[in-house]
mmCIF file of C-alpha atoms in Angstrom:
data_model
loop_
_atom_site.group_PDB
_atom_site.id
_atom_site.type_symbol
_atom_site.label_atom_id
_atom_site.label_comp_id
_atom_site.label_asym_id
_atom_site.label_seq_id
_atom_site.Cartn_x
_atom_site.Cartn_y
_atom_site.Cartn_z
ATOM 1 C CA UNK E 1 -19.397 -23.367 24.332
ATOM 2 C CA UNK E 2 -18.000 -22.630 27.601
ATOM 3 C CA UNK E 3 -19.157 -19.116 29.020
ATOM 4 C CA UNK E 4 -16.898 -16.541 30.613
ATOM 5 C CA UNK E 5 -17.836 -13.903 33.041
ATOM 6 C CA UNK E 6 -16.902 -10.589 33.147
ATOM 7 C CA UNK E 7 -17.066 -7.193 35.403
ATOM 8 C CA UNK E 8 -15.429 -3.530 33.501
ATOM 9 C CA UNK E 9 -14.642 -0.998 36.100
ATOM 10 C CA UNK E 10 -15.004 2.128 34.702
ATOM 11 C CA UNK E 11 -17.902 3.540 32.453
ATOM 12 C CA UNK E 12 -16.780 6.028 31.092
ATOM 13 C CA UNK E 13 -15.609 6.744 27.468
ATOM 14 C CA UNK E 14 -13.330 3.833 26.695
ATOM 15 C CA UNK E 15 -15.249 1.554 28.803
ATOM 16 C CA UNK E 16 -18.716 2.586 27.680
ATOM 17 C CA UNK E 17 -19.505 5.270 25.860
ATOM 18 C CA UNK E 18 -17.599 5.743 23.197
ATOM 19 C CA UNK E 19 -19.990 2.813 21.799
ATOM 20 C CA UNK E 20 -22.146 4.998 20.883
ATOM 21 C CA UNK E 21 -20.093 6.862 18.450
ATOM 22 C CA UNK E 22 -21.815 6.151 15.257
ATOM 23 C CA UNK E 23 -18.404 7.298 13.134
ATOM 24 C CA UNK E 24 -16.392 4.328 15.036
ATOM 25 C CA UNK E 25 -16.171 1.019 13.844
ATOM 26 C CA UNK E 26 -18.263 -1.098 16.150
ATOM 27 C CA UNK E 27 -17.130 -2.427 18.890
ATOM 28 C CA UNK E 28 -15.709 0.830 20.080
ATOM 29 C CA UNK E 29 -15.806 0.233 24.215
ATOM 30 C CA UNK E 30 -14.923 -2.484 26.124
ATOM 31 C CA UNK E 31 -18.728 -3.056 27.448
ATOM 32 C CA UNK E 32 -19.723 -3.011 23.796
ATOM 33 C CA UNK E 33 -17.156 -5.496 22.622
ATOM 34 C CA UNK E 34 -17.705 -8.057 25.753
ATOM 35 C CA UNK E 35 -22.152 -7.896 25.152
ATOM 36 C CA UNK E 36 -20.681 -9.066 21.533
ATOM 37 C CA UNK E 37 -18.315 -12.032 22.539
ATOM 38 C CA UNK E 38 -20.814 -14.814 22.467
ATOM 39 C CA UNK E 39 -18.086 -16.822 24.743
ATOM 40 C CA UNK E 40 -18.876 -13.808 27.919
ATOM 41 C CA UNK E 41 -21.797 -12.802 29.859
ATOM 42 C CA UNK E 42 -20.823 -9.551 31.266
ATOM 43 C CA UNK E 43 -22.100 -9.483 34.863
ATOM 44 C CA UNK E 44 -21.649 -6.342 36.593
ATOM 45 C CA UNK E 45 -19.622 -2.992 36.744
ATOM 46 C CA UNK E 46 -18.459 -0.224 38.653
ATOM 47 C CA UNK E 47 -17.678 3.580 38.816
ATOM 48 C CA UNK E 48 -17.453 6.453 40.841
ATOM 49 C CA UNK E 49 -20.148 8.566 38.572
ATOM 50 C CA UNK E 50 -23.546 8.123 39.100
ATOM 51 C CA UNK E 51 -24.803 9.140 35.862
ATOM 52 C CA UNK E 52 -22.369 7.077 34.217
ATOM 53 C CA UNK E 53 -23.318 3.962 35.885
ATOM 54 C CA UNK E 54 -26.986 4.229 35.338
ATOM 55 C CA UNK E 55 -26.621 4.638 32.059
ATOM 56 C CA UNK E 56 -24.560 1.726 31.681
ATOM 57 C CA UNK E 57 -26.809 -0.540 34.104
ATOM 58 C CA UNK E 58 -29.790 0.641 31.968
ATOM 59 C CA UNK E 59 -28.291 -0.511 28.614
ATOM 60 C CA UNK E 60 -26.803 -3.450 29.769
ATOM 61 C CA UNK E 61 -29.865 -4.704 31.276
ATOM 62 C CA UNK E 62 -31.351 -5.348 27.797
ATOM 63 C CA UNK E 63 -28.509 -8.334 27.762
ATOM 64 C CA UNK E 64 -28.641 -9.427 30.989
ATOM 65 C CA UNK E 65 -31.114 -8.476 33.513
ATOM 66 C CA UNK E 66 -29.264 -9.780 36.445
ATOM 67 C CA UNK E 67 -26.499 -7.211 35.909
ATOM 68 C CA UNK E 68 -25.344 -5.702 38.967
ATOM 69 C CA UNK E 69 -23.540 -2.046 39.773
ATOM 70 C CA UNK E 70 -21.316 -0.881 42.414
ATOM 71 C CA UNK E 71 -19.747 2.682 43.533
ATOM 72 C CA UNK E 72 -16.773 1.377 44.145
ATOM 73 C CA UNK E 73 -13.627 -1.107 42.861
ATOM 74 C CA UNK E 74 -13.817 -2.878 46.780
ATOM 75 C CA UNK E 75 -17.223 -2.775 46.832
ATOM 76 C CA UNK E 76 -17.326 -4.840 43.490
ATOM 77 C CA UNK E 77 -14.696 -7.182 44.268
ATOM 78 C CA UNK E 78 -16.140 -8.246 47.838
ATOM 79 C CA UNK E 79 -19.509 -8.910 45.629
ATOM 80 C CA UNK E 80 -18.077 -10.624 42.696
ATOM 81 C CA UNK E 81 -16.044 -13.058 41.438
ATOM 82 C CA UNK E 82 -15.738 -12.722 37.500
ATOM 83 C CA UNK E 83 -13.121 -14.940 35.418
ATOM 84 C CA UNK E 84 -12.256 -11.083 33.450
ATOM 85 C CA UNK E 85 -11.852 -8.022 35.048
ATOM 86 C CA UNK E 86 -11.323 -4.892 32.782
ATOM 87 C CA UNK E 87 -9.548 -1.608 34.172
ATOM 88 C CA UNK E 88 -10.716 0.934 32.267
ATOM 89 C CA UNK E 89 -9.909 3.903 34.960
ATOM 90 C CA UNK E 90 -7.980 6.761 34.118
ATOM 91 C CA UNK E 91 -4.023 7.138 34.048
ATOM 92 C CA UNK E 92 -4.009 8.317 37.376
ATOM 93 C CA UNK E 93 -5.766 5.634 38.714
ATOM 94 C CA UNK E 94 -4.388 2.443 37.168
ATOM 95 C CA UNK E 95 -1.925 1.661 39.354
ATOM 96 C CA UNK E 96 -4.165 1.100 42.543
ATOM 97 C CA UNK E 97 -6.893 -0.234 40.397
ATOM 98 C CA UNK E 98 -4.834 -2.727 39.084
ATOM 99 C CA UNK E 99 -3.268 -4.064 42.146
ATOM 100 C CA UNK E 100 -6.604 -3.996 43.508
ATOM 101 C CA UNK E 101 -7.642 -6.214 41.064
ATOM 102 C CA UNK E 102 -4.808 -8.650 40.324
ATOM 103 C CA UNK E 103 -4.832 -9.244 44.474
ATOM 104 C CA UNK E 104 -8.711 -10.522 43.657
ATOM 105 C CA UNK E 105 -6.846 -13.244 41.324
ATOM 106 C CA UNK E 106 -9.010 -13.454 38.282
ATOM 107 C CA UNK E 107 -8.503 -15.615 35.523
ATOM 108 C CA UNK E 108 -7.617 -12.972 33.339
ATOM 109 C CA UNK E 109 -7.391 -9.264 33.815
ATOM 110 C CA UNK E 110 -7.884 -6.833 31.285
ATOM 111 C CA UNK E 111 -5.516 -2.940 31.264
ATOM 112 C CA UNK E 112 -6.111 -0.508 29.353
ATOM 113 C CA UNK E 113 -2.925 1.635 28.293
ATOM 114 C CA UNK E 114 -0.903 2.951 29.047
ATOM 115 C CA UNK E 115 0.286 0.342 31.720
ATOM 116 C CA UNK E 116 0.180 2.990 34.671
ATOM 117 C CA UNK E 117 1.559 6.716 34.255
ATOM 118 C CA UNK E 118 4.925 5.966 35.059
ATOM 119 C CA UNK E 119 7.514 2.502 34.718
ATOM 120 C CA UNK E 120 7.795 2.901 38.448
ATOM 121 C CA UNK E 121 4.351 1.913 38.793
ATOM 122 C CA UNK E 122 4.412 -0.613 35.945
ATOM 123 C CA UNK E 123 6.805 -2.463 37.852
ATOM 124 C CA UNK E 124 4.570 -2.747 41.458
ATOM 125 C CA UNK E 125 1.841 -3.923 38.769
ATOM 126 C CA UNK E 126 4.453 -6.531 37.655
ATOM 127 C CA UNK E 127 5.103 -7.484 41.082
ATOM 128 C CA UNK E 128 1.757 -8.425 41.945
ATOM 129 C CA UNK E 129 1.003 -10.095 38.773
ATOM 130 C CA UNK E 130 3.345 -12.569 39.294
ATOM 131 C CA UNK E 131 2.922 -12.537 43.581
ATOM 132 C CA UNK E 132 -0.412 -13.319 42.542
ATOM 133 C CA UNK E 133 0.050 -15.570 39.572
ATOM 134 C CA UNK E 134 -2.144 -13.865 37.407
ATOM 135 C CA UNK E 135 -2.052 -12.807 33.471
ATOM 136 C CA UNK E 136 -2.625 -9.201 32.117
ATOM 137 C CA UNK E 137 -3.650 -8.318 28.591
ATOM 138 C CA UNK E 138 -2.801 -4.312 28.077
ATOM 139 C CA UNK E 139 -5.251 -2.744 25.632
ATOM 140 C CA UNK E 140 -2.785 -1.348 22.747
ATOM 141 C CA UNK E 141 -5.661 -1.931 20.592
ATOM 142 C CA UNK E 142 -3.602 -1.438 17.272
ATOM 143 C CA UNK E 143 -1.520 -4.959 17.632
ATOM 144 C CA UNK E 144 -5.382 -6.436 17.513
ATOM 145 C CA UNK E 145 -6.193 -4.698 14.022
ATOM 146 C CA UNK E 146 -6.517 -6.501 11.252
ATOM 147 C CA UNK E 147 -4.757 -3.732 8.678
ATOM 148 C CA UNK E 148 -1.981 -3.324 11.181
ATOM 149 C CA UNK E 149 -1.524 -7.108 11.042
ATOM 150 C CA UNK E 150 -1.580 -7.595 7.472
ATOM 151 C CA UNK E 151 1.075 -4.647 7.237
ATOM 152 C CA UNK E 152 3.464 -6.587 10.202
ATOM 153 C CA UNK E 153 3.278 -10.030 7.675
ATOM 154 C CA UNK E 154 3.724 -8.132 4.554
ATOM 155 C CA UNK E 155 7.130 -6.880 6.676
ATOM 156 C CA UNK E 156 7.823 -10.011 7.891
ATOM 157 C CA UNK E 157 7.652 -11.998 5.043
ATOM 158 C CA UNK E 158 10.106 -9.619 3.356
ATOM 159 C CA UNK E 159 7.209 -8.072 0.215
ATOM 160 C CA UNK E 160 9.357 -4.574 1.093
ATOM 161 C CA UNK E 161 12.789 -6.210 1.197
ATOM 162 C CA UNK E 162 14.758 -4.988 3.992
ATOM 163 C CA UNK E 163 13.302 -1.735 6.029
ATOM 164 C CA UNK E 164 15.090 0.735 5.567
ATOM 165 C CA UNK E 165 13.206 3.977 7.474
ATOM 166 C CA UNK E 166 10.374 4.334 9.515
ATOM 167 C CA UNK E 167 8.568 7.457 10.219
ATOM 168 C CA UNK E 168 6.246 7.561 12.979
ATOM 169 C CA UNK E 169 4.060 10.444 13.572
ATOM 170 C CA UNK E 170 0.547 11.915 16.064
ATOM 171 C CA UNK E 171 -0.320 15.406 15.670
ATOM 172 C CA UNK E 172 -2.758 16.729 17.568
ATOM 173 C CA UNK E 173 -3.803 19.567 19.848
ATOM 174 C CA UNK E 174 -2.941 18.356 23.328
ATOM 175 C CA UNK E 175 0.113 19.224 24.850
ATOM 176 C CA UNK E 176 3.086 16.708 24.034
ATOM 177 C CA UNK E 177 3.991 16.943 27.461
ATOM 178 C CA UNK E 178 3.979 19.136 30.759
ATOM 179 C CA UNK E 179 5.644 18.712 34.212
ATOM 180 C CA UNK E 180 2.380 20.388 35.794
ATOM 181 C CA UNK E 181 0.834 16.986 34.413
ATOM 182 C CA UNK E 182 2.530 14.512 35.722
ATOM 183 C CA UNK E 183 0.154 12.809 38.253
ATOM 184 C CA UNK E 184 -2.785 12.928 35.586
ATOM 185 C CA UNK E 185 -1.002 11.543 32.799
ATOM 186 C CA UNK E 186 -2.684 14.471 30.600
ATOM 187 C CA UNK E 187 -0.064 14.933 27.765
ATOM 188 C CA UNK E 188 0.126 12.848 24.154
ATOM 189 C CA UNK E 189 3.274 11.469 24.677
ATOM 190 C CA UNK E 190 1.269 8.809 27.252
ATOM 191 C CA UNK E 191 -1.850 9.442 25.965
ATOM 192 C CA UNK E 192 -1.903 8.772 22.326
ATOM 193 C CA UNK E 193 2.241 8.564 22.503
ATOM 194 C CA UNK E 194 1.685 4.976 23.775
ATOM 195 C CA UNK E 195 -0.083 3.519 20.762
ATOM 196 C CA UNK E 196 2.420 5.395 18.494
ATOM 197 C CA UNK E 197 5.298 3.376 20.096
ATOM 198 C CA UNK E 198 3.949 0.682 21.053
ATOM 199 C CA UNK E 199 2.868 -0.182 17.473
ATOM 200 C CA UNK E 200 6.089 0.914 15.549
ATOM 201 C CA UNK E 201 7.403 -1.818 18.010
ATOM 202 C CA UNK E 202 5.136 -4.490 17.299
ATOM 203 C CA UNK E 203 5.358 -3.641 13.821
ATOM 204 C CA UNK E 204 9.663 -3.824 13.814
ATOM 205 C CA UNK E 205 9.570 -7.106 16.632
ATOM 206 C CA UNK E 206 11.043 -10.247 15.973
ATOM 207 C CA UNK E 207 8.459 -11.749 18.432
ATOM 208 C CA UNK E 208 5.978 -10.661 21.421
ATOM 209 C CA UNK E 209 6.942 -9.382 23.830
ATOM 210 C CA UNK E 210 10.940 -8.759 22.729
ATOM 211 C CA UNK E 211 12.973 -6.172 24.505
ATOM 212 C CA UNK E 212 15.070 -3.341 23.330
ATOM 213 C CA UNK E 213 13.128 -3.303 19.911
ATOM 214 C CA UNK E 214 13.919 0.449 19.592
ATOM 215 C CA UNK E 215 17.590 1.227 21.072
ATOM 216 C CA UNK E 216 20.207 4.108 20.841
ATOM 217 C CA UNK E 217 17.624 6.816 21.243
ATOM 218 C CA UNK E 218 18.427 10.809 20.269
ATOM 219 C CA UNK E 219 16.464 13.735 20.635
ATOM 220 C CA UNK E 220 16.986 15.574 17.022
ATOM 221 C CA UNK E 221 13.906 18.099 18.413
ATOM 222 C CA UNK E 222 12.549 19.557 21.094
ATOM 223 C CA UNK E 223 10.186 22.471 21.044
ATOM 224 C CA UNK E 224 8.567 24.126 23.883
ATOM 225 C CA UNK E 225 5.979 26.929 24.501
ATOM 226 C CA UNK E 226 6.104 30.284 23.789
ATOM 227 C CA UNK E 227 4.738 31.016 27.210
ATOM 228 C CA UNK E 228 5.189 27.794 29.160
ATOM 229 C CA UNK E 229 8.937 26.416 29.197
ATOM 230 C CA UNK E 230 8.188 23.213 31.225
ATOM 231 C CA UNK E 231 5.754 22.588 28.303
ATOM 232 C CA UNK E 232 6.179 20.931 25.487
ATOM 233 C CA UNK E 233 5.209 21.140 22.010
ATOM 234 C CA UNK E 234 7.160 18.850 19.279
ATOM 235 C CA UNK E 235 9.079 16.216 20.057
ATOM 236 C CA UNK E 236 11.043 14.228 17.353
ATOM 237 C CA UNK E 237 13.053 10.563 18.449
ATOM 238 C CA UNK E 238 15.569 8.807 16.777
ATOM 239 C CA UNK E 239 16.047 5.378 17.322
ATOM 240 C CA UNK E 240 17.704 1.797 16.109
ATOM 241 C CA UNK E 241 16.081 -1.295 15.794
ATOM 242 C CA UNK E 242 17.582 -4.871 14.661
ATOM 243 C CA UNK E 243 15.234 -4.391 11.837
ATOM 244 C CA UNK E 244 16.248 -1.051 10.707
ATOM 245 C CA UNK E 245 18.806 1.698 11.724
ATOM 246 C CA UNK E 246 16.595 4.553 11.247
ATOM 247 C CA UNK E 247 13.495 4.472 13.131
ATOM 248 C CA UNK E 248 11.985 8.359 13.736
ATOM 249 C CA UNK E 249 9.158 9.044 16.424
ATOM 250 C CA UNK E 250 7.636 12.344 16.160
ATOM 251 C CA UNK E 251 4.387 14.242 18.382
ATOM 252 C CA UNK E 252 3.373 17.018 17.384
ATOM 253 C CA UNK E 253 1.139 18.968 20.299
ATOM 254 C CA UNK E 254 0.288 22.283 18.345
ATOM 255 C CA UNK E 255 -2.006 21.018 15.494
ATOM 256 C CA UNK E 256 -5.491 21.701 14.846
ATOM 257 C CA UNK E 257 -6.199 18.364 13.766
ATOM 258 C CA UNK E 258 -5.584 14.663 14.843
ATOM 259 C CA UNK E 259 -2.997 12.769 12.417
ATOM 260 C CA UNK E 260 -1.485 9.173 13.381
ATOM 261 C CA UNK E 261 0.607 7.456 10.656
ATOM 262 C CA UNK E 262 3.296 5.185 10.076
ATOM 263 C CA UNK E 263 5.380 4.702 7.062
ATOM 264 C CA UNK E 264 8.035 1.814 6.525
ATOM 265 C CA UNK E 265 10.193 2.159 3.772
ATOM 266 C CA UNK E 266 12.358 -0.868 2.536
ATOM 267 C CA UNK E 267 14.446 -2.078 -0.181
ATOM 268 C CA UNK E 268 11.786 -3.525 -2.089
ATOM 269 C CA UNK E 269 8.314 -1.346 -1.083
ATOM 270 C CA UNK E 270 6.832 1.139 1.273
ATOM 271 C CA UNK E 271 4.063 0.633 3.795
ATOM 272 C CA UNK E 272 2.421 3.846 4.518
ATOM 273 C CA UNK E 273 -0.736 2.934 7.581
ATOM 274 C CA UNK E 274 -2.422 4.889 9.786
ATOM 275 C CA UNK E 275 -6.128 6.885 10.900
ATOM 276 C CA UNK E 276 -7.908 6.653 7.311
ATOM 277 C CA UNK E 277 -4.449 5.329 5.331
ATOM 278 C CA UNK E 278 -3.942 1.580 3.597
ATOM 279 C CA UNK E 279 -1.523 2.276 1.327
ATOM 280 C CA UNK E 280 0.762 -0.449 0.061
ATOM 281 C CA UNK E 281 3.334 -0.210 -2.649
ATOM 282 C CA UNK E 282 6.165 -2.683 -4.482
ATOM 283 C CA UNK E 283 8.864 -1.872 -6.787
ATOM 284 C CA UNK E 284 7.954 -2.574 -10.131
ATOM 285 C CA UNK E 285 9.015 -1.537 -13.513
ATOM 286 C CA UNK E 286 8.358 2.400 -14.006
ATOM 287 C CA UNK E 287 5.878 3.152 -16.270
ATOM 288 C CA UNK E 288 7.488 6.464 -16.627
ATOM 289 C CA UNK E 289 11.320 5.777 -17.390
ATOM 290 C CA UNK E 290 13.025 3.449 -19.593
ATOM 291 C CA UNK E 291 15.139 1.319 -17.299
ATOM 292 C CA UNK E 292 14.024 2.142 -14.255
ATOM 293 C CA UNK E 293 11.561 1.137 -11.610
ATOM 294 C CA UNK E 294 8.690 2.482 -9.575
ATOM 295 C CA UNK E 295 6.879 1.975 -6.966
ATOM 296 C CA UNK E 296 3.297 0.730 -7.377
ATOM 297 C CA UNK E 297 0.031 0.106 -5.573
ATOM 298 C CA UNK E 298 0.020 -3.686 -4.452
ATOM 299 C CA UNK E 299 -3.362 -4.748 -5.852
ATOM 300 C CA UNK E 300 -3.196 -8.365 -4.090
ATOM 301 C CA UNK E 301 -3.771 -6.552 -1.043
ATOM 302 C CA UNK E 302 -7.236 -4.960 0.408
ATOM 303 C CA UNK E 303 -7.923 -3.343 2.731
ATOM 304 C CA UNK E 304 -9.672 -5.310 5.808
ATOM 305 C CA UNK E 305 -13.215 -3.978 5.816
ATOM 306 C CA UNK E 306 -13.605 -4.086 8.946
ATOM 307 C CA UNK E 307 -10.105 -3.952 11.560
ATOM 308 C CA UNK E 308 -11.928 -5.870 13.906
ATOM 309 C CA UNK E 309 -9.681 -4.019 16.580
ATOM 310 C CA UNK E 310 -11.963 -4.231 19.977
ATOM 311 C CA UNK E 311 -13.738 -7.587 19.569
ATOM 312 C CA UNK E 312 -10.620 -9.526 18.188
ATOM 313 C CA UNK E 313 -8.499 -8.478 21.538
ATOM 314 C CA UNK E 314 -11.916 -9.676 23.915
ATOM 315 C CA UNK E 315 -11.449 -12.878 21.077
ATOM 316 C CA UNK E 316 -7.974 -13.179 22.252
ATOM 317 C CA UNK E 317 -8.869 -13.130 25.866
ATOM 318 C CA UNK E 318 -11.288 -15.793 25.504
ATOM 319 C CA UNK E 319 -8.939 -17.777 23.306
ATOM 320 C CA UNK E 320 -6.335 -17.426 25.971
ATOM 321 C CA UNK E 321 -8.452 -18.655 28.998
ATOM 322 C CA UNK E 322 -9.340 -21.550 26.500
ATOM 323 C CA UNK E 323 -5.526 -22.547 25.790
ATOM 324 C CA UNK E 324 -6.137 -21.455 22.600
ATOM 325 C CA UNK E 325 -3.347 -18.813 22.003
ATOM 326 C CA UNK E 326 -0.816 -16.250 23.819
ATOM 327 C CA UNK E 327 -1.766 -13.245 24.939
ATOM 328 C CA UNK E 328 -0.894 -10.694 21.930
ATOM 329 C CA UNK E 329 -0.096 -7.867 24.505
ATOM 330 C CA UNK E 330 1.139 -8.136 27.642
ATOM 331 C CA UNK E 331 2.546 -6.479 30.448
ATOM 332 C CA UNK E 332 5.927 -7.202 28.853
ATOM 333 C CA UNK E 333 4.767 -5.544 25.576
ATOM 334 C CA UNK E 334 2.880 -2.394 27.502
ATOM 335 C CA UNK E 335 6.300 -1.672 29.488
ATOM 336 C CA UNK E 336 8.788 -1.807 26.971
ATOM 337 C CA UNK E 337 6.257 0.930 25.375
ATOM 338 C CA UNK E 338 6.024 2.443 28.521
ATOM 339 C CA UNK E 339 9.809 2.288 29.000
ATOM 340 C CA UNK E 340 10.392 4.246 25.730
ATOM 341 C CA UNK E 341 7.867 6.833 26.634
ATOM 342 C CA UNK E 342 9.766 7.685 30.110
ATOM 343 C CA UNK E 343 12.921 7.549 27.720
ATOM 344 C CA UNK E 344 11.546 10.759 25.579
ATOM 345 C CA UNK E 345 9.740 12.194 28.591
ATOM 346 C CA UNK E 346 13.717 11.951 30.731
ATOM 347 C CA UNK E 347 15.054 14.325 27.390
ATOM 348 C CA UNK E 348 12.450 16.942 28.442
ATOM 349 C CA UNK E 349 14.288 17.594 32.034
ATOM 350 C CA UNK E 350 17.909 17.948 30.395
#
């Protein structure tokens, strides 16, 4: 078995500590997923927070006693030449970190979602990747998740007939958008909305990387904060796609819970999928009315015991390096998502 070396930039939540959340499906961070893949040896990491780095080093030394840590990206890139470099820093650091990593020419860069704060920064990353010929895998994790992959196949196989309506919804307590947070990305349209838009496009796209999956956008609702007019609390955007004429994306930033769900309604069936949601139904003769048809559970479809969202992402990286598969979440798909988010954001200024 060929072994690949990997390094990680950013030892915070998604980079490392979410792996200790006992309620999450393991592995739940880049570090844990890298450690669990038999084809990868994790050799180094860097973080600007010393406590994060010490905790990371202490844990990873259980697996590799020769692991190295660094206080900056520059130090790591000067000392190490790993095959894979994971970029798991905050959104406001994506651009510069990605440019530095790509210039170091690893065999593969894994970039945490979203690609960047905006499409302008994203295009700079695209240009650098093209210049240095460095492939980039973007961690829009639901593209790798077994439950969403099952939903896409169910749709593509025509099990729900022709798709009529898609309702995608995100609920949280984080503001949808705030102009004051433009430079940090600390708003849900970018932070979690990127997952909602990306997985909606994944379910509707004909092929990975397809542009203009969601088009002809119309904003049907914008609700602003009662006290701060530049803070958006709710937004709903309507789109059309080649597969569906009625796609609605709604994000709420005034809820006291976190909810993430997509409802795909077809002429022959329906899929509801999301956090804690897995409901596949098809047209069957009604048990309530003679001569009518109703939707009933498709008992042939079983919810996966594990979604393997993180481990599948890392395995896709390995398979790509071995020439066995294409990347399933790329800079192109990431930029497609970022373009939709930016179009919604521009509507707030109108």
